[in-house]
Amino acid sequence: MIYYEDADLVIRDMEEADTALLSAAFNAQGWHSDASDYLPYLKDQADGKCIALTAVYRGDPAGSVYLYRDAHGGPFKGSGIPEIHDFNVLKKYQRRGIGNRLMDTAEKLAAAFSDTVCLGVGLCDAYGTAQRMYVKRGYIPDGSGVWYQGKQCVQYETVCTIDDDLVLFLSKKLRG
């Protein structure tokens, strides 16, 4: 299904053919990726658990994001609040509005079944662009602090590894 389309950009359901193209493009920019990393998302999409979106810019996959109907981790797990998960735009396509269009689409889809949407964002500098974008879009921290590998960190706890699993959860009211 196509959710957005203009002269340069199409946002549509992810297809299996996208997995190899996205993986190769992410590897080319130095991010570890394997086409098999996308298969669980495609299965979850087929099972109705998520909507897997691909942004296609001038014919080439440029990014992706997954909208889960129910948060599957962090403080929102099992709350019925949808979760935006694993948002990515290839570096060569950033600053063209693609990320905002992907987020617009995910939020619009989430608003069809909830008045709130949530997400987790990494805390290292690699996530700086996303952190700023989420704040500008109206996302606020949920107040539960930092989480690591699916568990809430407690005050004075030592977290030795700063990796993709160290996150802060945010939410945004979509209506009401």
PDB file of C-alpha atoms in Angstrom:
ATOM      1  CA  MET A   1       0.000   0.000   0.000  1.00  0.00           C
ATOM      2  CA  ILE A   2       1.184   3.530  -0.763  1.00  0.00           C
ATOM      3  CA  TYR A   3       0.717   6.022   2.098  1.00  0.00           C
ATOM      4  CA  TYR A   4       2.392   9.082   0.586  1.00  0.00           C
ATOM      5  CA  GLU A   5       3.566  10.041  -2.880  1.00  0.00           C
ATOM      6  CA  ASP A   6       4.982  13.120  -4.588  1.00  0.00           C
ATOM      7  CA  ALA A   7       7.328  13.665  -7.547  1.00  0.00           C
ATOM      8  CA  ASP A   8      10.407  12.419  -5.647  1.00  0.00           C
ATOM      9  CA  LEU A   9       9.200  10.384  -2.683  1.00  0.00           C
ATOM     10  CA  VAL A  10       6.965   7.378  -2.106  1.00  0.00           C
ATOM     11  CA  ILE A  11       6.233   5.930   1.314  1.00  0.00           C
ATOM     12  CA  ARG A  12       4.784   2.457   1.087  1.00  0.00           C
ATOM     13  CA  ASP A  13       4.627  -0.905   2.788  1.00  0.00           C
ATOM     14  CA  MET A  14       7.999  -2.594   2.933  1.00  0.00           C
ATOM     15  CA  GLU A  15       8.509  -5.380   0.430  1.00  0.00           C
ATOM     16  CA  GLU A  16      10.926  -8.291   0.678  1.00  0.00           C
ATOM     17  CA  ALA A  17      12.953  -6.892  -2.227  1.00  0.00           C
ATOM     18  CA  ASP A  18      13.662  -3.773  -0.120  1.00  0.00           C
ATOM     19  CA  THR A  19      15.608  -5.757   2.472  1.00  0.00           C
ATOM     20  CA  ALA A  20      18.685  -6.458   0.331  1.00  0.00           C
ATOM     21  CA  LEU A  21      18.709  -2.928  -1.101  1.00  0.00           C
ATOM     22  CA  LEU A  22      18.426  -1.241   2.299  1.00  0.00           C
ATOM     23  CA  SER A  23      20.986  -3.585   3.829  1.00  0.00           C
ATOM     24  CA  ALA A  24      23.531  -2.913   1.068  1.00  0.00           C
ATOM     25  CA  ALA A  25      22.990   0.838   1.316  1.00  0.00           C
ATOM     26  CA  PHE A  26      23.376   0.891   5.114  1.00  0.00           C
ATOM     27  CA  ASN A  27      26.538  -1.229   4.871  1.00  0.00           C
ATOM     28  CA  ALA A  28      27.931   1.155   2.242  1.00  0.00           C
ATOM     29  CA  GLN A  29      27.657   4.022   4.736  1.00  0.00           C
ATOM     30  CA  GLY A  30      29.358   2.001   7.461  1.00  0.00           C
ATOM     31  CA  TRP A  31      26.370   0.732   9.446  1.00  0.00           C
ATOM     32  CA  HIS A  32      26.272  -3.026   9.989  1.00  0.00           C
ATOM     33  CA  SER A  33      23.186  -4.440   8.322  1.00  0.00           C
ATOM     34  CA  ASP A  34      22.061  -7.768   6.948  1.00  0.00           C
ATOM     35  CA  ALA A  35      18.989  -8.391   4.800  1.00  0.00           C
ATOM     36  CA  SER A  36      17.856 -10.991   7.346  1.00  0.00           C
ATOM     37  CA  ASP A  37      17.591  -8.203   9.965  1.00  0.00           C
ATOM     38  CA  TYR A  38      14.430  -7.044   8.190  1.00  0.00           C
ATOM     39  CA  LEU A  39      12.684 -10.411   8.045  1.00  0.00           C
ATOM     40  CA  PRO A  40      11.197 -10.257  11.567  1.00  0.00           C
ATOM     41  CA  TYR A  41       9.614  -6.915  10.649  1.00  0.00           C
ATOM     42  CA  LEU A  42       8.134  -8.380   7.476  1.00  0.00           C
ATOM     43  CA  LYS A  43       6.773 -11.324   9.482  1.00  0.00           C
ATOM     44  CA  ASP A  44       5.297  -8.966  12.075  1.00  0.00           C
ATOM     45  CA  GLN A  45       3.739  -6.977   9.238  1.00  0.00           C
ATOM     46  CA  ALA A  46       2.246 -10.159   7.733  1.00  0.00           C
ATOM     47  CA  ASP A  47       0.916 -11.092  11.206  1.00  0.00           C
ATOM     48  CA  GLY A  48      -0.702  -7.648  11.620  1.00  0.00           C
ATOM     49  CA  LYS A  49       1.549  -6.634  14.529  1.00  0.00           C
ATOM     50  CA  CYS A  50       3.242  -3.769  12.742  1.00  0.00           C
ATOM     51  CA  ILE A  51       3.265  -1.663   9.648  1.00  0.00           C
ATOM     52  CA  ALA A  52       6.704  -1.721   8.021  1.00  0.00           C
ATOM     53  CA  LEU A  53       7.282   1.395   5.926  1.00  0.00           C
ATOM     54  CA  THR A  54       9.894   2.050   3.265  1.00  0.00           C
ATOM     55  CA  ALA A  55      10.693   5.505   1.936  1.00  0.00           C
ATOM     56  CA  VAL A  56      11.675   5.372  -1.742  1.00  0.00           C
ATOM     57  CA  TYR A  57      13.415   8.502  -3.042  1.00  0.00           C
ATOM     58  CA  ARG A  58      13.638   8.822  -6.827  1.00  0.00           C
ATOM     59  CA  GLY A  59      13.339   5.061  -7.184  1.00  0.00           C
ATOM     60  CA  ASP A  60      15.839   4.034  -4.493  1.00  0.00           C
ATOM     61  CA  PRO A  61      15.032   2.913  -0.930  1.00  0.00           C
ATOM     62  CA  ALA A  62      16.100   5.780   1.330  1.00  0.00           C
ATOM     63  CA  GLY A  63      14.867   4.764   4.772  1.00  0.00           C
ATOM     64  CA  SER A  64      12.450   2.773   6.851  1.00  0.00           C
ATOM     65  CA  VAL A  65      10.437   2.769  10.053  1.00  0.00           C
ATOM     66  CA  TYR A  66       8.144   0.311  11.801  1.00  0.00           C
ATOM     67  CA  LEU A  67       4.932   1.131  13.624  1.00  0.00           C
ATOM     68  CA  TYR A  68       3.944  -1.497  16.172  1.00  0.00           C
ATOM     69  CA  ARG A  69       0.309  -1.461  17.212  1.00  0.00           C
ATOM     70  CA  ASP A  70       1.347  -2.095  20.822  1.00  0.00           C
ATOM     71  CA  ALA A  71       4.676  -1.114  22.339  1.00  0.00           C
ATOM     72  CA  HIS A  72       6.791  -4.199  22.780  1.00  0.00           C
ATOM     73  CA  GLY A  73       9.382  -2.806  25.160  1.00  0.00           C
ATOM     74  CA  GLY A  74      10.147  -0.191  27.771  1.00  0.00           C
ATOM     75  CA  PRO A  75       7.672   1.625  29.980  1.00  0.00           C
ATOM     76  CA  PHE A  76       4.865   1.484  27.401  1.00  0.00           C
ATOM     77  CA  LYS A  77       5.000  -2.305  26.896  1.00  0.00           C
ATOM     78  CA  GLY A  78       1.517  -3.808  26.862  1.00  0.00           C
ATOM     79  CA  SER A  79      -0.176  -0.410  27.280  1.00  0.00           C
ATOM     80  CA  GLY A  80      -1.931  -0.436  23.929  1.00  0.00           C
ATOM     81  CA  ILE A  81       0.089   2.615  22.898  1.00  0.00           C
ATOM     82  CA  PRO A  82       1.646   2.182  19.445  1.00  0.00           C
ATOM     83  CA  GLU A  83       5.432   2.353  19.158  1.00  0.00           C
ATOM     84  CA  ILE A  84       7.540   3.822  16.382  1.00  0.00           C
ATOM     85  CA  HIS A  85      10.535   1.537  16.118  1.00  0.00           C
ATOM     86  CA  ASP A  86      13.898   1.460  14.324  1.00  0.00           C
ATOM     87  CA  PHE A  87      13.564   4.712  12.376  1.00  0.00           C
ATOM     88  CA  ASN A  88      16.367   5.156   9.829  1.00  0.00           C
ATOM     89  CA  VAL A  89      17.151   7.366   6.858  1.00  0.00           C
ATOM     90  CA  LEU A  90      20.314   6.785   4.869  1.00  0.00           C
ATOM     91  CA  LYS A  91      22.859   9.569   5.416  1.00  0.00           C
ATOM     92  CA  LYS A  92      22.937  10.527   1.726  1.00  0.00           C
ATOM     93  CA  TYR A  93      19.177  11.190   1.842  1.00  0.00           C
ATOM     94  CA  GLN A  94      19.050  13.133   5.096  1.00  0.00           C
ATOM     95  CA  ARG A  95      18.040  16.814   5.135  1.00  0.00           C
ATOM     96  CA  ARG A  96      15.520  16.323   2.317  1.00  0.00           C
ATOM     97  CA  GLY A  97      12.407  15.948   4.483  1.00  0.00           C
ATOM     98  CA  ILE A  98      12.289  12.160   4.084  1.00  0.00           C
ATOM     99  CA  GLY A  99      12.566  11.488   7.817  1.00  0.00           C
ATOM    100  CA  ASN A 100       9.785  13.928   8.616  1.00  0.00           C
ATOM    101  CA  ARG A 101       7.559  12.368   5.934  1.00  0.00           C
ATOM    102  CA  LEU A 102       8.215   8.895   7.367  1.00  0.00           C
ATOM    103  CA  MET A 103       7.344  10.173  10.847  1.00  0.00           C
ATOM    104  CA  ASP A 104       4.252  12.018   9.538  1.00  0.00           C
ATOM    105  CA  THR A 105       3.077   8.770   7.975  1.00  0.00           C
ATOM    106  CA  ALA A 106       3.766   6.648  11.065  1.00  0.00           C
ATOM    107  CA  GLU A 107       2.026   9.179  13.320  1.00  0.00           C
ATOM    108  CA  LYS A 108      -0.985   9.397  11.022  1.00  0.00           C
ATOM    109  CA  LEU A 109      -1.300   5.608  11.028  1.00  0.00           C
ATOM    110  CA  ALA A 110      -0.896   5.501  14.821  1.00  0.00           C
ATOM    111  CA  ALA A 111      -3.601   8.157  15.276  1.00  0.00           C
ATOM    112  CA  ALA A 112      -6.103   5.809  13.645  1.00  0.00           C
ATOM    113  CA  PHE A 113      -6.060   3.627  16.772  1.00  0.00           C
ATOM    114  CA  SER A 114      -4.537   5.705  19.594  1.00  0.00           C
ATOM    115  CA  ASP A 115      -4.283   9.270  20.828  1.00  0.00           C
ATOM    116  CA  THR A 116      -0.634   8.737  21.833  1.00  0.00           C
ATOM    117  CA  VAL A 117       2.457   7.246  20.183  1.00  0.00           C
ATOM    118  CA  CYS A 118       5.778   6.342  21.775  1.00  0.00           C
ATOM    119  CA  LEU A 119       9.349   5.561  20.773  1.00  0.00           C
ATOM    120  CA  GLY A 120      12.769   4.910  22.244  1.00  0.00           C
ATOM    121  CA  VAL A 121      15.854   6.806  21.115  1.00  0.00           C
ATOM    122  CA  GLY A 122      19.493   5.926  21.627  1.00  0.00           C
ATOM    123  CA  LEU A 123      21.579   8.206  23.800  1.00  0.00           C
ATOM    124  CA  CYS A 124      24.920   8.220  21.998  1.00  0.00           C
ATOM    125  CA  ASP A 125      25.864  10.891  19.472  1.00  0.00           C
ATOM    126  CA  ALA A 126      24.927   8.675  16.531  1.00  0.00           C
ATOM    127  CA  TYR A 127      21.301   9.389  17.481  1.00  0.00           C
ATOM    128  CA  GLY A 128      21.745  13.149  17.842  1.00  0.00           C
ATOM    129  CA  THR A 129      19.891  14.025  14.651  1.00  0.00           C
ATOM    130  CA  ALA A 130      16.947  11.814  15.613  1.00  0.00           C
ATOM    131  CA  GLN A 131      16.927  13.168  19.183  1.00  0.00           C
ATOM    132  CA  ARG A 132      16.636  16.735  17.899  1.00  0.00           C
ATOM    133  CA  MET A 133      13.984  15.793  15.358  1.00  0.00           C
ATOM    134  CA  TYR A 134      11.822  14.052  17.978  1.00  0.00           C
ATOM    135  CA  VAL A 135      11.947  17.077  20.299  1.00  0.00           C
ATOM    136  CA  LYS A 136      11.042  19.423  17.429  1.00  0.00           C
ATOM    137  CA  ARG A 137       8.110  17.120  16.606  1.00  0.00           C
ATOM    138  CA  GLY A 138       6.745  17.383  20.152  1.00  0.00           C
ATOM    139  CA  TYR A 139       7.983  14.156  21.750  1.00  0.00           C
ATOM    140  CA  ILE A 140       8.699  14.372  25.479  1.00  0.00           C
ATOM    141  CA  PRO A 141      10.445  11.949  27.831  1.00  0.00           C
ATOM    142  CA  ASP A 142       8.030   9.708  29.678  1.00  0.00           C
ATOM    143  CA  GLY A 143       9.839  10.224  32.999  1.00  0.00           C
ATOM    144  CA  SER A 144      11.009   6.651  33.539  1.00  0.00           C
ATOM    145  CA  GLY A 145      14.655   7.556  32.919  1.00  0.00           C
ATOM    146  CA  VAL A 146      17.166   5.575  30.919  1.00  0.00           C
ATOM    147  CA  TRP A 147      16.675   1.954  29.895  1.00  0.00           C
ATOM    148  CA  TYR A 148      19.336  -0.567  28.947  1.00  0.00           C
ATOM    149  CA  GLN A 149      18.682  -3.867  27.177  1.00  0.00           C
ATOM    150  CA  GLY A 150      14.987  -3.663  27.981  1.00  0.00           C
ATOM    151  CA  LYS A 151      15.405  -2.910  31.697  1.00  0.00           C
ATOM    152  CA  GLN A 152      14.965   0.384  33.504  1.00  0.00           C
ATOM    153  CA  CYS A 153      18.230   1.705  34.931  1.00  0.00           C
ATOM    154  CA  VAL A 154      18.258   2.783  38.557  1.00  0.00           C
ATOM    155  CA  GLN A 155      20.055   5.726  40.079  1.00  0.00           C
ATOM    156  CA  TYR A 156      23.802   5.175  40.572  1.00  0.00           C
ATOM    157  CA  GLU A 157      23.744   2.008  38.496  1.00  0.00           C
ATOM    158  CA  THR A 158      26.764   1.551  36.244  1.00  0.00           C
ATOM    159  CA  VAL A 159      26.050   0.996  32.573  1.00  0.00           C
ATOM    160  CA  CYS A 160      29.339   0.056  30.943  1.00  0.00           C
ATOM    161  CA  THR A 161      28.393  -0.105  27.282  1.00  0.00           C
ATOM    162  CA  ILE A 162      27.026   2.873  25.402  1.00  0.00           C
ATOM    163  CA  ASP A 163      25.361   1.125  22.471  1.00  0.00           C
ATOM    164  CA  ASP A 164      22.040   0.947  20.643  1.00  0.00           C
ATOM    165  CA  ASP A 165      20.396  -0.634  23.694  1.00  0.00           C
ATOM    166  CA  LEU A 166      20.814   2.435  25.944  1.00  0.00           C
ATOM    167  CA  VAL A 167      17.631   4.409  25.287  1.00  0.00           C
ATOM    168  CA  LEU A 168      15.291   7.078  26.557  1.00  0.00           C
ATOM    169  CA  PHE A 169      11.582   6.620  25.899  1.00  0.00           C
ATOM    170  CA  LEU A 170       9.464   9.483  24.617  1.00  0.00           C
ATOM    171  CA  SER A 171       5.811   9.932  23.797  1.00  0.00           C
ATOM    172  CA  LYS A 172       3.655  12.356  21.869  1.00  0.00           C
ATOM    173  CA  LYS A 173      -0.033  13.168  22.076  1.00  0.00           C
ATOM    174  CA  LEU A 174      -1.509  12.840  18.614  1.00  0.00           C
ATOM    175  CA  ARG A 175      -4.921  14.231  19.474  1.00  0.00           C
ATOM    176  CA  GLY A 176      -6.973  15.386  22.444  1.00  0.00           C
TER     177      GLY A 176
END
